Amino acid sequence: MRNFRLMVKEQTPLYIFVAVLFLVGVVFGALIVSALTMDQQQELGDYLGNFFATVDQQGLPAAPESFWSIATLNLKWIGLIWILGLSVIGLPGILILDFLKGVLIGFTVGCLVSQYSWHGLLFALVSVAPHNLVLIPVLLVCSAAAIAFSLLMIRSRVLGQRRTTVTRPFAMYTLLSFLMALLILGVSCFETWVTPSMMRWVTPMLVVIGS
């Protein structure tokens, strides 16, 4: 536990860096929405309208199917970040993933707000925000740990600092990623069983607006 606290303290600048990168991605994703043409906005509005109508009439897929789909997608992010952290050339890939995650969230929220105003914001608060309040910090923690280990690999393999041992840092890095993966499963449970109920509560208002 002491080693983990020390690792977190040492990686604080990396946490700030990846958080800022993620926020830049969110802003960029929101700006993309405003850059869409009228035809693209119309197509997007039709797609969202059909989606909300389907959710309102038919509900969402069965929970077990949704859980494994959601959990697999989230775990792929963690696994990919872990793999990129093991290689010297994986550092840019980690940064791209953090930025891309921010873009996806910014674009999603931006689309909802642009099409449905405060009703869209309300839907984003119940469908996008709750699980991401845990998921995003998990991804940022994993990213910071991956960047730190990748930098350690660079010092050890590329710069020739042979005194730099990687065995213990690798074990801690892998253990941290495993613990974050377990937390992801809990987040996926929330997203599977709780989020749909919250979405069904807001969806009728959006269907009325879109009709």
mmCIF file of C-alpha atoms in Angstrom:
data_model
loop_
_atom_site.group_PDB
_atom_site.id
_atom_site.type_symbol
_atom_site.label_atom_id
_atom_site.label_comp_id
_atom_site.label_asym_id
_atom_site.label_seq_id
_atom_site.Cartn_x
_atom_site.Cartn_y
_atom_site.Cartn_z
ATOM 1 C CA MET A 1 0.000 0.000 0.000
ATOM 2 C CA ARG A 2 2.872 2.349 0.819
ATOM 3 C CA ASN A 3 4.430 1.642 -2.569
ATOM 4 C CA PHE A 4 1.148 2.476 -4.294
ATOM 5 C CA ARG A 5 0.862 5.770 -2.422
ATOM 6 C CA LEU A 6 4.431 6.616 -3.378
ATOM 7 C CA MET A 7 3.733 5.709 -6.998
ATOM 8 C CA VAL A 8 0.612 7.888 -7.073
ATOM 9 C CA LYS A 9 2.540 10.814 -5.571
ATOM 10 C CA GLU A 10 5.337 10.478 -8.135
ATOM 11 C CA GLN A 11 2.854 10.281 -11.008
ATOM 12 C CA THR A 12 0.793 13.333 -9.985
ATOM 13 C CA PRO A 13 2.173 15.490 -12.850
ATOM 14 C CA LEU A 14 1.199 12.743 -15.282
ATOM 15 C CA TYR A 15 -2.333 12.658 -13.856
ATOM 16 C CA ILE A 16 -2.636 16.406 -14.436
ATOM 17 C CA PHE A 17 -1.236 16.081 -17.952
ATOM 18 C CA VAL A 18 -3.582 13.289 -19.090
ATOM 19 C CA ALA A 19 -6.556 15.028 -17.436
ATOM 20 C CA VAL A 20 -5.824 18.225 -19.364
ATOM 21 C CA LEU A 21 -5.392 16.213 -22.565
ATOM 22 C CA PHE A 22 -8.750 14.531 -21.958
ATOM 23 C CA LEU A 23 -10.459 17.883 -21.336
ATOM 24 C CA VAL A 24 -8.967 19.261 -24.545
ATOM 25 C CA GLY A 25 -10.487 16.264 -26.321
ATOM 26 C CA VAL A 26 -13.886 17.000 -24.755
ATOM 27 C CA VAL A 27 -13.759 20.608 -25.964
ATOM 28 C CA PHE A 28 -12.637 19.497 -29.418
ATOM 29 C CA GLY A 29 -15.469 16.963 -29.618
ATOM 30 C CA ALA A 30 -18.013 19.627 -28.679
ATOM 31 C CA LEU A 31 -16.607 21.976 -31.319
ATOM 32 C CA ILE A 32 -16.971 19.302 -33.985
ATOM 33 C CA VAL A 33 -20.738 19.376 -33.428
ATOM 34 C CA SER A 34 -20.912 23.094 -34.179
ATOM 35 C CA ALA A 35 -18.862 22.511 -37.328
ATOM 36 C CA LEU A 36 -21.387 20.062 -38.808
ATOM 37 C CA THR A 37 -23.347 21.158 -41.883
ATOM 38 C CA MET A 38 -27.119 21.577 -41.765
ATOM 39 C CA ASP A 39 -27.605 18.286 -43.641
ATOM 40 C CA GLN A 40 -25.334 16.456 -41.212
ATOM 41 C CA GLN A 41 -27.169 17.965 -38.247
ATOM 42 C CA GLN A 42 -30.484 16.902 -39.777
ATOM 43 C CA GLU A 43 -29.240 13.343 -40.265
ATOM 44 C CA LEU A 44 -27.934 13.300 -36.716
ATOM 45 C CA GLY A 45 -31.267 14.595 -35.408
ATOM 46 C CA ASP A 46 -33.165 11.897 -37.337
ATOM 47 C CA TYR A 47 -30.876 9.198 -35.972
ATOM 48 C CA LEU A 48 -31.293 10.389 -32.372
ATOM 49 C CA GLY A 49 -35.056 10.686 -32.840
ATOM 50 C CA ASN A 50 -35.287 7.108 -34.101
ATOM 51 C CA PHE A 51 -33.063 5.908 -31.267
ATOM 52 C CA PHE A 52 -35.154 7.566 -28.566
ATOM 53 C CA ALA A 53 -38.384 6.315 -30.144
ATOM 54 C CA THR A 54 -37.011 2.759 -30.169
ATOM 55 C CA VAL A 55 -35.880 2.987 -26.548
ATOM 56 C CA ASP A 56 -39.261 4.412 -25.520
ATOM 57 C CA GLN A 57 -41.226 1.683 -27.310
ATOM 58 C CA GLN A 58 -39.004 -1.402 -27.046
ATOM 59 C CA GLY A 59 -36.635 -0.635 -24.200
ATOM 60 C CA LEU A 60 -32.987 -1.654 -24.223
ATOM 61 C CA PRO A 61 -31.358 -5.078 -24.852
ATOM 62 C CA ALA A 62 -31.421 -7.760 -22.170
ATOM 63 C CA ALA A 63 -29.145 -6.948 -19.239
ATOM 64 C CA PRO A 64 -26.756 -9.971 -19.481
ATOM 65 C CA GLU A 65 -26.099 -9.282 -23.159
ATOM 66 C CA SER A 66 -25.563 -5.594 -22.504
ATOM 67 C CA PHE A 67 -23.262 -6.265 -19.552
ATOM 68 C CA TRP A 68 -20.776 -8.379 -21.473
ATOM 69 C CA SER A 69 -20.840 -5.981 -24.405
ATOM 70 C CA ILE A 70 -20.220 -2.951 -22.188
ATOM 71 C CA ALA A 71 -17.657 -4.716 -19.987
ATOM 72 C CA THR A 72 -15.720 -6.014 -22.999
ATOM 73 C CA LEU A 73 -15.584 -2.560 -24.576
ATOM 74 C CA ASN A 74 -14.376 -0.916 -21.359
ATOM 75 C CA LEU A 75 -11.838 -3.656 -20.645
ATOM 76 C CA LYS A 76 -10.450 -3.287 -24.164
ATOM 77 C CA TRP A 77 -9.555 0.313 -23.351
ATOM 78 C CA ILE A 78 -7.737 -0.809 -20.182
ATOM 79 C CA GLY A 79 -6.035 -3.696 -21.959
ATOM 80 C CA LEU A 80 -4.905 -1.567 -24.874
ATOM 81 C CA ILE A 81 -3.491 1.095 -22.560
ATOM 82 C CA TRP A 82 -1.650 -1.624 -20.592
ATOM 83 C CA ILE A 83 -0.152 -3.100 -23.766
ATOM 84 C CA LEU A 84 0.922 0.304 -25.091
ATOM 85 C CA GLY A 85 2.609 1.039 -21.765
ATOM 86 C CA LEU A 86 4.831 -2.028 -22.187
ATOM 87 C CA SER A 87 6.483 -0.705 -25.334
ATOM 88 C CA VAL A 88 8.763 2.214 -25.967
ATOM 89 C CA ILE A 89 6.779 3.298 -29.030
ATOM 90 C CA GLY A 90 3.400 2.978 -27.285
ATOM 91 C CA LEU A 91 3.579 6.356 -25.530
ATOM 92 C CA PRO A 92 1.940 8.349 -28.362
ATOM 93 C CA GLY A 93 -0.817 5.741 -28.593
ATOM 94 C CA ILE A 94 -1.742 6.257 -24.935
ATOM 95 C CA LEU A 95 -2.039 9.991 -25.465
ATOM 96 C CA ILE A 96 -4.164 9.459 -28.573
ATOM 97 C CA LEU A 97 -6.542 7.153 -26.677
ATOM 98 C CA ASP A 98 -7.031 9.711 -23.883
ATOM 99 C CA PHE A 99 -7.680 12.478 -26.399
ATOM 100 C CA LEU A 100 -10.029 10.243 -28.414
ATOM 101 C CA LYS A 101 -12.033 9.324 -25.310
ATOM 102 C CA GLY A 102 -12.494 13.005 -24.571
ATOM 103 C CA VAL A 103 -13.566 13.681 -28.159
ATOM 104 C CA LEU A 104 -16.173 10.905 -28.020
ATOM 105 C CA ILE A 105 -17.709 12.203 -24.802
ATOM 106 C CA GLY A 106 -17.593 15.836 -25.934
ATOM 107 C CA PHE A 107 -19.193 14.966 -29.257
ATOM 108 C CA THR A 108 -21.921 12.856 -27.619
ATOM 109 C CA VAL A 109 -22.892 15.527 -25.094
ATOM 110 C CA GLY A 110 -22.590 18.254 -27.719
ATOM 111 C CA CYS A 111 -24.941 16.398 -30.069
ATOM 112 C CA LEU A 112 -27.555 15.922 -27.358
ATOM 113 C CA VAL A 113 -27.418 19.560 -26.266
ATOM 114 C CA SER A 114 -27.482 20.919 -29.825
ATOM 115 C CA GLN A 115 -30.526 18.822 -30.742
ATOM 116 C CA TYR A 116 -32.554 18.905 -27.515
ATOM 117 C CA SER A 117 -31.233 21.869 -25.521
ATOM 118 C CA TRP A 118 -31.535 21.379 -21.753
ATOM 119 C CA HIS A 119 -33.522 18.162 -22.241
ATOM 120 C CA GLY A 120 -30.492 16.783 -24.067
ATOM 121 C CA LEU A 121 -28.266 17.928 -21.225
ATOM 122 C CA LEU A 122 -30.560 16.138 -18.781
ATOM 123 C CA PHE A 123 -30.321 12.951 -20.837
ATOM 124 C CA ALA A 124 -26.524 13.278 -20.918
ATOM 125 C CA LEU A 125 -26.497 13.666 -17.125
ATOM 126 C CA VAL A 126 -28.370 10.383 -16.631
ATOM 127 C CA SER A 127 -26.889 8.351 -19.485
ATOM 128 C CA VAL A 128 -23.328 9.579 -20.000
ATOM 129 C CA ALA A 129 -22.203 11.228 -16.774
ATOM 130 C CA PRO A 130 -22.866 8.689 -13.951
ATOM 131 C CA HIS A 131 -20.655 5.780 -15.020
ATOM 132 C CA ASN A 132 -18.088 8.082 -16.615
ATOM 133 C CA LEU A 133 -17.535 9.774 -13.254
ATOM 134 C CA VAL A 134 -15.712 6.554 -12.327
ATOM 135 C CA LEU A 135 -14.690 5.262 -15.750
ATOM 136 C CA ILE A 136 -12.777 8.392 -16.802
ATOM 137 C CA PRO A 137 -10.630 8.582 -13.621
ATOM 138 C CA VAL A 138 -9.896 4.865 -14.005
ATOM 139 C CA LEU A 139 -8.735 5.365 -17.585
ATOM 140 C CA LEU A 140 -6.650 8.394 -16.591
ATOM 141 C CA VAL A 141 -4.998 6.498 -13.723
ATOM 142 C CA CYS A 142 -4.190 3.603 -16.056
ATOM 143 C CA SER A 143 -2.866 6.040 -18.652
ATOM 144 C CA ALA A 144 -0.607 7.824 -16.173
ATOM 145 C CA ALA A 145 0.752 4.490 -14.941
ATOM 146 C CA ALA A 146 1.295 3.327 -18.530
ATOM 147 C CA ILE A 147 3.117 6.546 -19.446
ATOM 148 C CA ALA A 148 5.306 6.259 -16.347
ATOM 149 C CA PHE A 149 6.223 2.663 -17.148
ATOM 150 C CA SER A 150 6.843 3.514 -20.807
ATOM 151 C CA LEU A 151 9.213 6.310 -19.744
ATOM 152 C CA LEU A 152 10.949 3.823 -17.450
ATOM 153 C CA MET A 153 11.376 1.470 -20.399
ATOM 154 C CA ILE A 154 12.846 4.314 -22.446
ATOM 155 C CA ARG A 155 15.377 5.089 -19.733
ATOM 156 C CA SER A 156 16.233 1.425 -19.333
ATOM 157 C CA ARG A 157 16.321 0.231 -22.945
ATOM 158 C CA VAL A 158 16.878 3.277 -25.134
ATOM 159 C CA LEU A 159 19.032 5.535 -22.965
ATOM 160 C CA GLY A 160 21.041 2.599 -21.690
ATOM 161 C CA GLN A 161 20.464 3.138 -17.985
ATOM 162 C CA ARG A 162 20.922 -0.526 -17.124
ATOM 163 C CA ARG A 163 20.742 0.161 -13.387
ATOM 164 C CA THR A 164 17.072 0.994 -13.846
ATOM 165 C CA THR A 165 15.191 -2.142 -12.826
ATOM 166 C CA VAL A 166 11.798 -2.803 -14.357
ATOM 167 C CA THR A 167 10.707 -5.994 -12.587
ATOM 168 C CA ARG A 168 9.131 -4.387 -9.522
ATOM 169 C CA PRO A 169 7.612 -1.436 -11.423
ATOM 170 C CA PHE A 170 6.184 -3.902 -13.945
ATOM 171 C CA ALA A 171 4.557 -5.937 -11.178
ATOM 172 C CA MET A 172 3.026 -2.815 -9.617
ATOM 173 C CA TYR A 173 1.921 -1.514 -13.023
ATOM 174 C CA THR A 174 0.243 -4.812 -13.877
ATOM 175 C CA LEU A 175 -1.389 -5.103 -10.446
ATOM 176 C CA LEU A 176 -2.756 -1.567 -10.727
ATOM 177 C CA SER A 177 -4.177 -2.304 -14.171
ATOM 178 C CA PHE A 178 -5.781 -5.490 -12.830
ATOM 179 C CA LEU A 179 -7.403 -3.631 -9.928
ATOM 180 C CA MET A 180 -8.688 -0.979 -12.307
ATOM 181 C CA ALA A 181 -10.107 -3.746 -14.518
ATOM 182 C CA LEU A 182 -12.050 -5.108 -11.539
ATOM 183 C CA LEU A 183 -13.390 -1.609 -10.883
ATOM 184 C CA ILE A 184 -14.393 -1.420 -14.545
ATOM 185 C CA LEU A 185 -16.562 -4.510 -14.068
ATOM 186 C CA GLY A 186 -18.399 -2.732 -11.265
ATOM 187 C CA VAL A 187 -18.879 0.340 -13.459
ATOM 188 C CA SER A 188 -20.175 -1.898 -16.248
ATOM 189 C CA CYS A 189 -22.753 -3.363 -13.851
ATOM 190 C CA PHE A 190 -24.002 0.144 -13.060
ATOM 191 C CA GLU A 191 -24.101 1.062 -16.738
ATOM 192 C CA THR A 192 -26.016 -2.139 -17.528
ATOM 193 C CA TRP A 193 -28.664 -2.231 -14.822
ATOM 194 C CA VAL A 194 -29.008 1.330 -13.482
ATOM 195 C CA THR A 195 -28.330 3.615 -16.450
ATOM 196 C CA PRO A 196 -31.109 2.131 -18.680
ATOM 197 C CA SER A 197 -33.701 2.836 -15.993
ATOM 198 C CA MET A 198 -32.543 6.444 -15.783
ATOM 199 C CA MET A 199 -32.589 6.709 -19.579
ATOM 200 C CA ARG A 200 -36.175 5.407 -19.778
ATOM 201 C CA TRP A 201 -37.188 8.088 -17.302
ATOM 202 C CA VAL A 202 -35.938 10.924 -19.563
ATOM 203 C CA THR A 203 -36.566 9.397 -23.025
ATOM 204 C CA PRO A 204 -40.341 10.176 -23.209
ATOM 205 C CA MET A 205 -39.597 13.903 -22.960
ATOM 206 C CA LEU A 206 -37.158 13.678 -25.857
ATOM 207 C CA VAL A 207 -39.629 11.680 -27.959
ATOM 208 C CA VAL A 208 -42.240 14.398 -27.475
ATOM 209 C CA ILE A 209 -39.762 17.087 -28.521
ATOM 210 C CA GLY A 210 -38.652 15.124 -31.594
ATOM 211 C CA SER A 211 -42.164 14.326 -32.769
#
